[in-house]
Structures are given as C-alpha cells and as structure tokens.
Amino acid sequence: MSYYFKKMKSFIEGINLSHKLIGGILILIAFPLVYLFVYYTGGIKYVYSHTMYIPILLTGILFGFKYGLLAGLIGGILLGPLMPLVVENNEPQEFFNWFYRLVIFIVIGGLSGYFIDRFKKTLKINKKLYSHHPDTLVPNINYLDQFDDNYIEGKILLGTIIINNKNRISEILGTDTYIKAINVIYHFLVDELPEKTIIIQADSEKLWVMFKLKNMDQDGKKIVDVLSNDLDIEGIKIFIDYSIGVSEADSFKACKTLIPFRDSDRLASYAKENNLPYVIFDKDLIEKKYEFNLLGMFTEALKNDETFLTYQPVVDNKKNKVIGIEALIRWLNPEHGLIMPNDFIPLVESTQLIHPMTNWVIRKVIRKQIELKKQGLEFYISINLSSKNLHNPNFYKNVMEIINEENGNPNLIIFEVTETVLLKEEKSITNTINKLKEAGFKMAIDDFGKGYSSLTYLNLYEIDFLKIDRYFISKIIKNPSVMQIVEATIKLAHQFDLQVVAEGVEDKETYEAALDIGIDYIQGYYIAKPLKQDEVKKWCEKFNKSNKS
Ligand code: C2E
Ligand code: CA
Ligand code: CA
C-alpha cells in the first residue's frame, strides 16, 4: 500500500506547470477528436464513446474537482445532444440515454478531481510534518533541506536558546501552554529578527536561530531583546527562563551540516550551568577555558565579597584639596589571586552580569561616602559605567532604587563614561543621561583622547568633567604639538563649563606642565595610587592638612 502511495506521491508531486500546460492542450484537442472519432465510427450506438473518459479523467487529475466536473459536462454534451445514435440515418438519441451518460461523466470527472485534491492536501500536510515539529509547528532540522546553499550569504550568526524551565511550565500550566509558548516565541523571533532569519526547534527545549551576521554583540543582543518581550498565553503571563549562546558560522552551507551549532550549544549550556542569561563569544574565546571559568565564578564572587573597591584620589591643585576619589574595582579570587579590572571587566561586559556588578559598585560607593561624611570628609566619588549599563532601559530606575535604599546623595556622585558611548547619540542613552543629570548626578567623559576626541556631543549632554587620558598626558612634556592640542581642548572644555582632569600623572614634570596649561584637577600615581578602602580617610586628611600649612 505504502509502495503505491509513494509511487502516486512522486507522480503527483512531479506534475508541474509545464505538464499542466501540455496536458491542457492535449485535453482541448482530445474533446473534438473523441467527438469526431465517435461520429465517424457510426455514432453513440457503438462502444467508442467510452474514449471520452480519457480527457475527462485527465482533466480531473490535472486540474482538480471543479474542472473535472466541467470536463464531464462538456464530454456529456458532446456525446449527448450533439451526437446522433446512428450517424448513418441521423437517428437522435433518447433524452434519458444521453442525460444519464452526462451525469455519469460529470460524476467521474468530479470524483477524479476530488480524490486528487484530497491526495494533494495529504501530501502537503505530510510535507509540513516532515519539516515541522508536529506540536509546536515550528520548523525542525529537515526544514533546512529546502534552502539552497547560498540562501543567506556571508557569515551567519548562530544562536542557541535553551528554555530552562520547560518542566516547571509543563507541570504547572500544562504541556499545551508550553507548546503554545514555543509557538509564540517562534513568531516573536521571526517577526523581529532580520529578513531571512531561520528558526529551528532542535529539541523540545532548544531553539536554533540563524541570520546574516553583522555584529556579534549587537546581533546577540537583538535575540536577547526579542526574548525579553512579555509572554502572554491566553491571558496567562509566562516567565521563561532562557539561557542563550551566540556564535558564528562561516557560511549558510556550513549551517546545513549542523556542526557549527555545537559552539552556540556549548555556550548556551555554559550560560545555563553558570546562571548567566546569555553568553556571546567568538570561537577563540570558547577555547579560553580560564576566562570561561572566571566568568562562571563571578556571580559568586559578587555575593561573597571577593570583589572590593579601591579609591584613587583626584586633587585640586589650586586649592590643594582632595576634590574626589574614583572607585576602581578589584577581584581577589581564591584560586587565581588578585585580578585587575582590565582582565575581567571585558568578560563581565559580554554578559548581563555587568548590571549586578555596577549596582554592587554603586551601593558600596554610597556606603563609603556616608562613612567618610561621618568622619568629616565630603567629596565626589566617581563610578565607572560600561556602555551596556546605559543601554539598559532599567538602569536609571535601578540607580534610583539604590540611592533611596542607601540614602545616597546624587550630587556627590560622578558617573564616568567613555566618549564612544556619547558619540552614538542614541536616544535611549541620551534619555538615561538626562534623567541622571536631572536627579543631580554629575557626568564625566573618561579616557578623552583615546577615541575620537571630538567633543561634538557637548551641546547634547550636560557634562561636568573631562578626563584626559593617561596616554595623552604622558606625552605633553615630550611632544609640543600634543601639549598644544591638550591646551586647546582645555580651553574649549572651559567654554562649555567643563572641569578638566589629567589622568595618569606619574611624575613631577608632567604634573607641573599640566598645571601650566590650565588643567583643573590631577589624578595619577604622582599624587596617589588607588587606595585600599581603610586607607582613604588617613590619606585624604593628610593631603588636605599638609597642603594647608
Ligand atoms: P580608568 O577608568 O581609566 O581608570 C584609571 C586606570 O588607570 C586605573 O586602572 C588606575 O589604577 C590606573 N592609573 C591611575 N593613575 C595611573 C598612573 O599614574 N599611571 C598608570 N600607569 N596607571 C594609572 P585600573 O584600576 O586597573 O582600572 C582599569 C580600568 O578598568 C578603568 O580605567 C576602568 O575603565 C575599568 N574599571 C575599573 N573599575 C571599574 C568599575 O567599577 N566599573 C567599570 N565599568 N569599569 C571599571
Ligand atoms: Ca575612569
Ligand atoms: Ca580613564
């Protein structure tokens, strides 16, 4: 049975447009031919009238139910009122005779068309079942077969999405709800990700996403953003706990082998094991187990206070006074010892962990500020922000929550951001910065001179401080043109009411040169290295006192 089904399937699937065209022409010729054939063999009295079944059946098979009926009708009329019983003496047929034949022809044409239509529908469903998950109707891996190797050109972004709480959702809300949720997630992804995105349900709790790669970081974030949409299944709000891994493949052809998904799968499993919402990495980093392990340990590190802050003073050289301190994070890892921020912040920034980290810094800074105030020391404390913080729509709200909980004073907190963040002029960032400014926080541009050094954004934001990068500052005495640039920058900054800080001043000459060209504040090893938190009070008191006398 299945053998014949398959044969028929391949026959019907093989019918294409040109077959239909040729078939159509043959049918059109067949009707008059059969008519003439019956006529010249003597009329309807003889058996040849059955030849008419050929064009009728053919029409049903090729064109379906409606045309089958029509062919029956035409055949019936041709061999009915238009055909004598005996041509020789032109004896007409009896009405009942030809009318009965006409009905039979119509039934035959209609039935053949009807069964073919049904069969085609079954084929379509079969095809869909072959390439789609039967419950969720999301494409499965067979779906990839239908695309040619160049369907998406260039490099491909691969995302693996693991749904961690599948069992809980199924247990509490029922499997049906889970299936619907997968379908809704699928449509969210298809609607909001770039054109030609392909989504595959790899197993019951895993989806694969692929689309043309532009920028790993931003592309990965797109997936995360789509998944942060609220899921509402028939009025029930559903929380989905995702772990996401993002990597890349060289070509769409490679994706069809499914091998590149190993990387994104590994990253997603890694994210799951370590409670990270998502991990985006390039292939090189996947190999760097050490860094992976570090990242895995970071959540615990924050909780167990393995991280701590050091504070580097910034001083006013005219008034000889400490005007503030910059909080700089450190991590004392039991296994690897002291880890400096440049060795772990880029890793942390590649995940959502940057948000709890920044929140942690803000909380510690406020507590330190209150402690110092009680000891009679009141000045700014600077906090470094990552661009990811400013992209986070909840950032402002989180900051204000911490300020309220800890009773902090925004007027004495400076947020340091690098100019690349400001140059993007993104609306969400502008909004966040403006809200922070309204709440009283101060803003500083960090590492100025390292990037574009443009200052064009000064009319967009109310910035309070400009921190000139150590690399620039270290050159002012040796390179007169750098000196001129820095001097001009200071003048421009002053016109916009910014106060200028020289970073990384390491020696007396640089210190004096910086003063000469109008720098307002100095920070650097020449003044002080980052201080442990219990050294701050003593150092500041000593500095303020020694300069007064
Ligand atoms: P940054 O914000 O530019 O901080 C200044 C860095 O230069 C600090 O390095 C500081 O120790 C170092 N430094 C200060 N004066 C001198 C000097 O005279 N000579 C030399 N050679 N170096 C000097 P650190 O603490 O290793 O921090 C490195 C970077 O890590 C920071 O650069 C900042 O971008 C980032 N960072 C540190 N703490 C945090 C944090 O809490 N959050 C975020 N998002 N980033 C942080
Ligand atoms: Ca800084
Ligand atoms: Ca800096």
Coordinates of C-alpha atoms and ligand atoms in Angstrom, one line a residue:
M1 CA 0.0 0.0 0.0
S2 CA 2.7 2.4 1.0
Y3 CA 4.6 1.5 -2.1
Y4 CA 1.7 2.6 -4.3
F5 CA 1.2 5.7 -2.2
K6 CA 4.8 6.6 -2.7
K7 CA 4.6 6.0 -6.4
M8 CA 1.5 8.1 -6.7
K9 CA 3.0 10.8 -4.5
S10 CA 6.1 11.1 -6.7
F11 CA 3.9 11.1 -9.7
I12 CA 1.6 13.9 -8.4
E13 CA 4.5 15.8 -7.0
G14 CA 6.1 15.6 -10.4
I15 CA 3.3 17.4 -12.0
N16 CA 4.4 20.9 -12.6
L17 CA 3.3 23.9 -14.6
S18 CA 4.6 22.7 -18.0
H19 CA 2.9 19.4 -17.5
K20 CA -0.3 21.2 -16.9
L21 CA 0.1 23.3 -20.0
I22 CA 0.8 20.3 -22.2
G23 CA -2.0 18.3 -20.6
G24 CA -4.4 21.2 -21.0
I25 CA -3.6 21.5 -24.7
L26 CA -4.0 17.7 -25.2
I27 CA -7.3 17.8 -23.4
L28 CA -8.5 20.6 -25.6
I29 CA -7.6 18.6 -28.7
A30 CA -9.0 15.4 -27.2
F31 CA -12.6 16.6 -26.9
P32 CA -13.2 17.3 -30.6
L33 CA -11.0 14.3 -31.6
V34 CA -13.1 11.9 -29.5
Y35 CA -16.2 13.6 -30.8
L36 CA -15.1 13.1 -34.4
F37 CA -13.9 9.5 -33.6
V38 CA -17.3 8.5 -32.2
Y39 CA -19.1 10.3 -35.1
Y40 CA -17.1 8.6 -37.9
T41 CA -17.3 5.2 -36.2
G42 CA -21.0 5.4 -36.6
G43 CA -22.4 7.2 -33.6
I44 CA -23.1 6.7 -30.0
K45 CA -24.6 3.2 -30.6
Y46 CA -21.1 1.8 -30.8
V47 CA -18.7 1.3 -27.9
Y48 CA -16.2 4.0 -28.9
S49 CA -18.0 6.6 -26.8
H50 CA -16.1 5.3 -23.7
T51 CA -13.0 7.0 -25.1
M52 CA -14.4 10.2 -23.7
Y53 CA -13.3 9.0 -20.2
I54 CA -9.7 9.8 -21.2
P55 CA -10.0 13.6 -21.4
I56 CA -12.4 13.7 -18.5
L57 CA -10.2 11.8 -16.1
L58 CA -7.2 13.6 -17.3
T59 CA -8.8 17.0 -16.6
G60 CA -9.8 15.8 -13.1
I61 CA -6.2 14.6 -12.4
L62 CA -4.5 17.6 -13.7
F63 CA -6.9 20.4 -12.7
G64 CA -8.9 19.1 -9.8
F65 CA -12.6 18.8 -8.8
K66 CA -14.1 21.9 -10.5
Y67 CA -12.5 21.4 -13.8
G68 CA -13.3 17.6 -13.6
L69 CA -17.0 18.5 -13.3
L70 CA -16.7 20.9 -16.2
A71 CA -14.9 18.3 -18.4
G72 CA -17.7 15.7 -17.6
L73 CA -20.3 18.3 -18.6
I74 CA -18.5 19.1 -21.9
G75 CA -18.0 15.4 -22.7
G76 CA -21.6 14.7 -21.8
I77 CA -22.9 17.4 -24.1
L78 CA -20.6 16.5 -27.0
L79 CA -21.7 12.9 -26.9
G80 CA -25.2 13.8 -25.9
P81 CA -27.5 16.2 -27.8
L82 CA -24.7 16.8 -30.3
M83 CA -24.2 13.2 -31.3
P84 CA -26.7 11.0 -33.2
L85 CA -27.4 7.5 -32.0
V86 CA -26.7 6.2 -35.5
V87 CA -24.9 8.6 -37.8
E88 CA -25.9 6.7 -40.9
N89 CA -29.6 7.6 -40.6
N90 CA -29.1 10.6 -38.3
E91 CA -31.2 8.9 -35.6
P92 CA -31.1 11.0 -32.5
Q93 CA -30.5 9.6 -29.0
E94 CA -33.3 9.4 -26.5
F95 CA -33.1 12.2 -23.8
F96 CA -32.8 9.8 -20.9
N97 CA -30.0 7.9 -22.7
W98 CA -27.7 10.9 -23.2
F99 CA -28.7 12.7 -19.9
Y100 CA -27.7 9.6 -17.9
R101 CA -24.4 9.4 -19.6
L102 CA -23.8 13.1 -19.0
V103 CA -24.4 12.7 -15.2
I104 CA -22.0 9.7 -15.1
F105 CA -19.4 11.8 -17.0
I106 CA -19.8 14.6 -14.5
V107 CA -19.6 12.3 -11.5
I108 CA -16.5 10.6 -13.0
G109 CA -14.8 14.0 -13.7
G110 CA -15.8 15.4 -10.3
L111 CA -14.7 12.3 -8.3
S112 CA -11.3 12.0 -10.0
G113 CA -10.7 15.7 -9.3
Y114 CA -11.9 15.4 -5.7
F115 CA -9.7 12.5 -4.9
I116 CA -6.7 14.1 -6.4
D117 CA -7.4 17.3 -4.4
R118 CA -7.6 15.3 -1.2
F119 CA -4.4 13.5 -2.0
K120 CA -2.6 16.7 -2.7
K121 CA -3.8 18.1 0.7
T122 CA -2.5 15.0 2.4
L123 CA 0.8 15.4 0.7
K124 CA 1.1 19.0 1.8
I125 CA 0.4 18.0 5.4
N126 CA 2.9 15.2 5.1
K127 CA 5.5 17.6 3.8
K128 CA 4.8 20.1 6.6
L129 CA 5.1 17.3 9.2
Y130 CA 8.4 16.3 7.7
S131 CA 9.9 19.7 8.1
H132 CA 8.0 21.0 11.2
H133 CA 7.6 19.9 14.8
P134 CA 4.1 18.2 15.0
D135 CA 3.0 20.0 18.2
T136 CA 4.5 23.5 18.0
L137 CA 4.5 23.7 14.2
V138 CA 8.0 25.3 14.4
P139 CA 10.4 24.1 11.7
N140 CA 12.7 21.2 12.6
I141 CA 16.1 20.4 11.1
N142 CA 14.6 18.9 7.9
Y143 CA 13.3 22.4 7.1
L144 CA 16.9 23.3 6.2
D145 CA 16.8 20.9 3.2
Q146 CA 14.6 23.1 1.2
F147 CA 17.1 26.0 1.1
D148 CA 20.0 26.2 -1.3
D149 CA 23.5 26.6 0.0
N150 CA 23.6 30.4 -0.6
Y151 CA 20.2 31.2 0.8
I152 CA 21.9 33.5 3.3
E153 CA 25.2 35.0 2.0
G154 CA 28.2 35.7 4.1
K155 CA 28.8 34.8 7.7
I156 CA 25.9 33.6 9.8
L157 CA 25.0 34.4 13.3
L158 CA 24.0 31.3 15.3
G159 CA 22.0 31.4 18.5
T160 CA 21.1 28.6 20.7
I161 CA 18.2 29.3 23.1
I162 CA 17.7 26.8 25.9
I163 CA 14.4 27.0 27.8
N164 CA 15.5 26.1 31.3
N165 CA 12.1 25.9 32.9
K166 CA 10.3 23.8 30.4
N167 CA 9.4 21.1 33.0
R168 CA 8.1 23.6 35.5
I169 CA 5.9 25.3 32.9
S170 CA 4.6 22.0 31.7
E171 CA 3.9 20.8 35.3
I172 CA 2.2 23.9 36.5
L173 CA 0.5 25.3 33.4
G174 CA 0.2 22.1 31.3
T175 CA 2.1 20.9 28.2
D176 CA -0.4 22.7 26.0
T177 CA 0.6 26.1 27.3
Y178 CA 4.3 25.2 26.9
I179 CA 3.7 24.2 23.3
K180 CA 1.8 27.5 22.7
A181 CA 4.6 29.4 24.4
I182 CA 7.2 27.9 22.0
N183 CA 5.0 28.9 19.0
V184 CA 4.6 32.5 20.3
I185 CA 8.4 32.8 20.9
Y186 CA 9.0 31.5 17.4
H187 CA 6.7 34.1 15.9
F188 CA 8.3 36.9 18.0
L189 CA 11.7 35.8 16.7
V190 CA 10.6 35.6 13.1
D191 CA 8.8 38.9 13.2
E192 CA 11.6 40.9 14.9
L193 CA 14.8 39.4 13.7
P194 CA 16.3 40.4 10.3
E195 CA 14.9 39.2 7.0
K196 CA 15.7 35.5 6.1
T197 CA 16.0 34.5 9.7
I198 CA 15.6 30.8 10.1
I199 CA 14.5 29.3 13.4
I200 CA 14.6 25.6 14.1
Q201 CA 13.3 23.7 17.0
A202 CA 16.2 21.4 17.7
D203 CA 14.5 19.6 20.6
S204 CA 11.7 20.2 23.0
E205 CA 13.6 22.8 25.0
K206 CA 16.0 24.1 22.4
L207 CA 15.7 26.6 19.5
W208 CA 18.3 27.5 17.0
V209 CA 18.3 30.8 15.3
M210 CA 20.3 31.8 12.3
F211 CA 20.5 35.0 10.3
K212 CA 23.1 37.1 8.4
L213 CA 25.8 38.2 10.8
K214 CA 26.5 41.9 11.1
N215 CA 28.0 42.4 14.6
M216 CA 28.0 39.5 17.0
D217 CA 27.5 41.7 20.0
Q218 CA 24.6 43.6 18.6
D219 CA 23.1 40.7 16.8
G220 CA 23.2 38.6 20.0
K221 CA 21.6 41.5 21.9
K222 CA 18.7 41.5 19.3
I223 CA 17.9 37.9 20.2
V224 CA 18.0 38.8 23.9
D225 CA 15.8 41.8 23.3
V226 CA 13.2 39.9 21.4
L227 CA 13.1 37.3 24.2
S228 CA 12.6 39.9 26.8
N229 CA 9.1 40.5 25.4
D230 CA 6.4 39.5 27.9
L231 CA 4.8 36.2 27.0
D232 CA 1.0 36.2 27.4
I233 CA -0.6 32.9 26.6
E234 CA -4.4 33.3 26.7
G235 CA -4.2 35.8 29.5
I236 CA -1.6 34.0 31.5
K237 CA 1.7 35.8 31.9
I238 CA 4.5 33.3 31.5
F239 CA 8.0 33.7 32.7
I240 CA 10.5 31.9 30.5
D241 CA 14.0 31.3 31.9
Y242 CA 16.3 31.3 28.9
S243 CA 20.0 30.5 28.5
I244 CA 21.4 31.8 25.3
G245 CA 24.6 31.1 23.5
V246 CA 25.7 33.1 20.4
S247 CA 28.4 32.2 18.0
E248 CA 29.0 32.3 14.2
A249 CA 29.4 30.1 11.2
D250 CA 31.4 30.8 8.0
S251 CA 28.5 30.2 5.7
F252 CA 24.9 29.0 5.4
K253 CA 26.2 25.9 3.7
A254 CA 28.1 25.1 6.9
C255 CA 25.0 25.6 9.0
K256 CA 23.2 23.0 7.0
T257 CA 25.6 20.4 8.3
L258 CA 24.5 21.5 11.8
I259 CA 28.1 21.2 13.0
P260 CA 28.6 24.9 13.8
F261 CA 25.7 24.7 16.3
R262 CA 28.0 22.8 18.6
D263 CA 29.6 26.1 19.5
S264 CA 26.4 28.0 20.3
D265 CA 25.1 24.9 22.1
R266 CA 28.1 24.8 24.3
L267 CA 27.8 28.5 25.1
A268 CA 24.2 28.1 25.9
S269 CA 24.9 25.1 28.2
Y270 CA 27.7 27.1 29.7
A271 CA 25.3 30.0 30.4
K272 CA 22.8 27.6 31.9
E273 CA 25.3 25.9 34.2
N274 CA 26.6 29.2 35.4
N275 CA 23.3 31.0 35.7
L276 CA 24.2 33.6 33.1
P277 CA 21.3 34.8 30.9
Y278 CA 23.5 34.8 27.8
V279 CA 27.0 34.4 26.6
I280 CA 28.3 35.8 23.4
F281 CA 31.7 34.8 22.3
D282 CA 33.8 34.3 19.3
K283 CA 35.4 31.0 18.6
D284 CA 38.8 31.9 20.0
L285 CA 37.3 32.7 23.3
I286 CA 35.5 29.5 23.5
E287 CA 38.8 27.8 23.8
K288 CA 40.0 30.0 26.6
K289 CA 38.8 27.9 29.4
Y290 CA 40.4 30.1 32.0
E291 CA 38.3 33.1 31.1
F292 CA 35.2 31.0 30.9
N293 CA 35.8 29.7 34.4
L294 CA 36.4 33.1 35.7
L295 CA 33.1 34.3 34.4
G296 CA 31.4 31.3 35.9
M297 CA 32.9 32.3 39.3
F298 CA 31.9 35.9 39.1
T299 CA 28.3 35.7 40.3
E300 CA 29.5 34.0 43.5
A301 CA 32.4 36.5 43.8
L302 CA 30.0 39.4 43.9
K303 CA 27.9 37.7 46.5
N304 CA 30.8 36.6 48.7
D305 CA 32.5 40.0 48.6
E306 CA 35.6 38.6 46.8
T307 CA 35.3 41.8 44.8
F308 CA 36.3 45.1 46.5
L309 CA 36.8 48.7 45.7
T310 CA 40.0 50.8 45.8
Y311 CA 39.8 54.5 45.6
Q312 CA 42.2 56.8 43.7
P313 CA 42.2 60.4 44.8
V314 CA 41.6 63.3 42.4
V315 CA 43.0 66.6 43.7
D316 CA 42.6 70.3 43.1
N317 CA 46.0 71.7 42.6
K318 CA 45.0 75.3 43.1
K319 CA 43.2 74.8 46.4
N320 CA 45.4 71.9 47.3
K321 CA 42.4 69.8 48.3
V322 CA 41.1 66.4 47.5
I323 CA 38.0 67.0 45.4
G324 CA 37.1 63.4 44.9
I325 CA 38.0 59.8 44.6
E326 CA 37.5 57.3 41.8
A327 CA 36.1 53.8 42.7
L328 CA 38.2 51.1 40.9
I329 CA 37.1 47.5 41.3
R330 CA 39.4 44.6 42.1
W331 CA 38.7 40.9 42.5
L332 CA 40.6 38.7 44.9
N333 CA 39.9 35.2 43.6
P334 CA 40.8 32.3 45.9
E335 CA 42.2 30.3 43.0
H336 CA 43.8 32.9 40.8
G337 CA 44.7 35.6 43.3
L338 CA 44.2 39.3 42.6
I339 CA 42.6 40.0 39.3
M340 CA 42.7 43.5 37.8
P341 CA 39.6 45.1 36.1
N342 CA 41.1 45.0 32.6
D343 CA 41.3 41.2 33.0
F344 CA 37.7 40.6 34.0
I345 CA 35.5 43.6 33.1
P346 CA 35.6 42.9 29.3
L347 CA 34.4 39.3 30.1
V348 CA 31.7 40.5 32.6
E349 CA 30.6 43.1 30.0
S350 CA 30.0 40.3 27.5
T351 CA 27.2 39.1 29.7
Q352 CA 24.3 40.6 31.7
L353 CA 26.5 40.3 34.8
I354 CA 27.7 43.9 34.2
H355 CA 24.4 45.1 35.6
P356 CA 24.6 43.5 39.0
M357 CA 28.3 44.4 39.1
T358 CA 27.6 48.1 38.6
N359 CA 24.8 48.0 41.1
W360 CA 27.1 46.5 43.6
V361 CA 29.7 49.3 43.0
I362 CA 27.1 52.0 43.3
R363 CA 25.9 50.5 46.7
K364 CA 29.4 50.2 48.1
V365 CA 30.3 53.7 46.9
I366 CA 27.3 55.2 48.7
R367 CA 28.1 53.4 51.9
K368 CA 31.7 54.6 51.7
Q369 CA 30.5 58.2 51.1
I370 CA 28.3 58.1 54.1
E371 CA 31.1 56.6 56.2
L372 CA 33.5 59.3 55.1
K373 CA 31.0 62.1 55.7
K374 CA 30.6 60.9 59.3
Q375 CA 34.4 61.3 59.5
G376 CA 34.2 64.8 58.2
L377 CA 35.2 64.1 54.7
E378 CA 32.8 65.1 51.9
F379 CA 33.7 65.0 48.3
Y380 CA 32.8 63.4 45.0
I381 CA 33.1 59.7 44.3
S382 CA 33.4 58.6 40.7
I383 CA 31.9 55.4 39.4
N384 CA 32.9 53.9 36.0
L385 CA 30.0 52.9 33.8
S386 CA 30.0 50.4 31.0
S387 CA 28.2 51.3 27.8
K388 CA 26.0 48.3 28.5
N389 CA 24.8 50.0 31.7
L390 CA 23.5 53.0 29.7
H391 CA 21.8 50.8 27.2
N392 CA 19.9 49.0 29.9
P393 CA 16.4 50.6 30.0
N394 CA 16.2 49.8 33.7
F395 CA 19.5 51.5 34.6
Y396 CA 18.1 54.8 35.8
K397 CA 15.4 53.0 37.9
N398 CA 17.9 50.7 39.5
V399 CA 20.2 53.5 40.4
M400 CA 17.4 55.5 42.0
E401 CA 16.3 52.4 43.9
I402 CA 19.8 52.0 45.4
I403 CA 20.1 55.7 46.1
N404 CA 16.8 55.5 48.1
E405 CA 17.6 52.3 49.9
E406 CA 21.1 53.5 50.9
N407 CA 20.2 57.2 51.4
G408 CA 22.7 58.3 48.9
N409 CA 23.4 61.8 47.6
P410 CA 23.4 62.0 43.8
N411 CA 25.0 65.5 43.9
L412 CA 28.3 63.9 45.1
I413 CA 28.4 61.0 42.6
I414 CA 30.1 61.3 39.3
F415 CA 29.4 58.7 36.5
E416 CA 32.3 58.3 34.2
V417 CA 31.6 57.2 30.6
T418 CA 33.8 57.0 27.6
E419 CA 33.1 59.2 24.7
T420 CA 32.3 56.4 22.3
V421 CA 29.1 55.9 24.2
L422 CA 28.2 59.6 23.8
L423 CA 29.1 59.7 20.1
K424 CA 26.5 57.2 19.2
E425 CA 23.8 59.7 20.2
E426 CA 21.3 57.0 20.8
K427 CA 18.0 58.2 22.1
S428 CA 17.8 55.7 25.0
I429 CA 21.3 56.7 26.2
T430 CA 20.5 60.4 25.9
N431 CA 17.3 59.9 27.9
T432 CA 19.1 58.0 30.6
I433 CA 21.9 60.5 30.9
N434 CA 19.5 63.4 31.0
K435 CA 17.4 61.7 33.7
L436 CA 20.5 61.1 35.8
K437 CA 21.5 64.7 35.4
E438 CA 18.1 65.9 36.5
A439 CA 18.4 63.7 39.6
G440 CA 21.6 65.6 40.4
F441 CA 24.3 63.2 39.3
K442 CA 27.5 64.6 37.7
M443 CA 28.8 63.2 34.5
A444 CA 32.4 62.8 33.3
I445 CA 33.9 61.9 30.0
D446 CA 36.6 59.3 30.7
D447 CA 39.7 58.4 28.7
F448 CA 39.4 61.5 26.5
G449 CA 42.0 61.4 23.7
K450 CA 41.9 57.7 23.4
G451 CA 39.0 57.7 20.9
Y452 CA 37.7 60.3 18.6
S453 CA 38.4 63.3 20.8
S454 CA 35.6 65.1 19.1
L455 CA 33.6 67.0 21.8
T456 CA 30.8 67.4 19.3
Y457 CA 28.4 65.9 21.7
L458 CA 28.9 68.7 24.3
N459 CA 25.8 70.5 23.1
L460 CA 23.7 67.3 23.6
Y461 CA 24.7 66.5 27.1
E462 CA 25.4 68.5 30.2
I463 CA 28.8 67.1 31.1
D464 CA 30.6 68.3 34.2
F465 CA 34.1 66.8 33.9
L466 CA 36.5 65.9 31.1
K467 CA 39.2 63.4 32.0
I468 CA 42.1 63.5 29.6
D469 CA 43.6 60.0 29.1
R470 CA 46.9 59.0 30.6
Y471 CA 48.5 58.3 27.2
F472 CA 47.9 61.9 26.1
I473 CA 49.0 63.4 29.4
S474 CA 52.2 61.4 29.4
K475 CA 53.2 63.0 26.1
I476 CA 52.6 66.6 26.9
I477 CA 56.2 67.4 28.0
K478 CA 57.9 65.5 25.3
N479 CA 55.7 66.5 22.4
P480 CA 54.8 70.2 21.9
S481 CA 52.0 69.5 19.5
V482 CA 50.3 67.2 22.0
M483 CA 50.8 70.0 24.5
Q484 CA 49.0 72.4 22.2
I485 CA 46.2 70.1 21.5
V486 CA 45.6 69.4 25.2
E487 CA 45.8 73.2 25.9
A488 CA 43.2 73.9 23.2
T489 CA 41.0 71.1 24.5
I490 CA 41.1 72.6 28.0
K491 CA 40.1 76.0 26.7
L492 CA 37.2 74.5 24.7
A493 CA 36.1 72.5 27.7
H494 CA 36.2 75.6 29.9
Q495 CA 33.9 77.4 27.4
F496 CA 31.4 74.6 28.0
D497 CA 31.8 74.9 31.8
L498 CA 33.6 71.5 32.0
Q499 CA 36.3 71.0 34.5
V500 CA 39.3 69.1 33.3
V501 CA 41.1 66.3 35.0
A502 CA 44.5 65.0 33.9
E503 CA 44.6 61.2 34.3
G504 CA 47.7 59.1 35.0
V505 CA 50.1 61.9 36.0
E506 CA 53.2 59.9 37.1
D507 CA 55.9 62.5 37.7
K508 CA 56.7 66.0 38.8
E509 CA 57.4 67.4 35.3
T510 CA 54.1 66.2 33.9
Y511 CA 52.4 67.5 37.0
E512 CA 53.8 71.0 36.6
A513 CA 53.3 71.0 32.8
A514 CA 49.6 70.1 33.4
L515 CA 49.2 72.9 35.8
D516 CA 50.8 75.4 33.4
I517 CA 48.3 74.6 30.6
G518 CA 45.3 75.1 32.8
I519 CA 44.3 71.6 34.0
D520 CA 41.9 71.9 36.9
Y521 CA 42.4 68.6 38.7
I522 CA 45.1 65.9 38.8
Q523 CA 44.9 62.1 39.2
G524 CA 47.7 59.7 39.0
Y525 CA 50.5 57.8 40.7
Y526 CA 52.3 61.0 41.3
I527 CA 49.6 62.0 43.7
A528 CA 48.4 58.6 44.8
K529 CA 47.9 55.1 43.7
P530 CA 44.4 53.6 44.2
L531 CA 44.0 53.3 47.9
K532 CA 42.5 50.4 49.9
Q533 CA 39.3 51.5 51.5
D534 CA 40.6 51.8 55.0
E535 CA 43.5 54.0 53.8
V536 CA 41.3 56.6 52.2
K537 CA 40.4 58.6 55.3
K538 CA 44.0 58.8 56.5
W539 CA 45.4 59.7 53.1
C540 CA 42.9 62.5 52.4
E541 CA 43.2 64.0 55.8
K542 CA 47.0 64.0 55.5
F543 CA 46.9 65.5 52.0
N544 CA 44.4 68.3 53.0
K545 CA 46.4 69.1 56.1
S546 CA 49.9 69.0 54.6
N547 CA 48.9 71.5 51.9
K548 CA 47.2 73.9 54.2
S549 CA 50.2 74.5 56.4
Ligands
C2E1 P1 40.0 54.1 34.1 O1 38.6 54.4 34.5 O2 40.7 54.9 33.1 O3 40.8 54.1 35.5 C1 42.1 54.5 35.6 C2 43.1 53.4 35.5 O4 44.4 53.9 35.4 C3 43.0 52.6 36.8 O5 43.4 51.2 36.4 C4 44.2 53.2 37.6 O6 44.7 52.3 38.6 C5 45.2 53.5 36.5 N1 46.0 54.6 36.9 C6 45.7 55.7 37.6 N2 46.8 56.5 37.7 C7 47.8 56.0 37.0 C8 49.1 56.4 36.7 O7 49.6 57.4 37.1 N3 49.8 55.5 35.9 C9 49.3 54.3 35.4 N4 50.1 53.6 34.7 N5 48.0 53.9 35.7 C10 47.3 54.8 36.5 P2 42.6 50.0 36.9 O8 42.1 50.2 38.3 O9 43.3 48.8 36.6 O10 41.3 50.1 36.0 C11 41.3 49.9 34.7 C12 40.0 50.2 34.0 O11 39.0 49.3 34.4 C13 39.5 51.5 34.4 O12 40.1 52.5 33.6 C14 38.0 51.4 34.1 O13 37.8 51.6 32.7 C15 37.8 49.9 34.4 N6 37.2 49.9 35.7 C16 37.7 49.9 36.9 N7 36.7 49.8 37.9 C17 35.6 49.7 37.2 C18 34.2 49.6 37.6 O14 33.8 49.6 38.8 N8 33.2 49.5 36.7 C19 33.6 49.6 35.3 N9 32.6 49.5 34.4 N10 34.9 49.7 34.9 C20 35.8 49.8 35.9
CA2 CA 37.5 56.1 35.0
CA3 CA 40.3 56.9 32.4

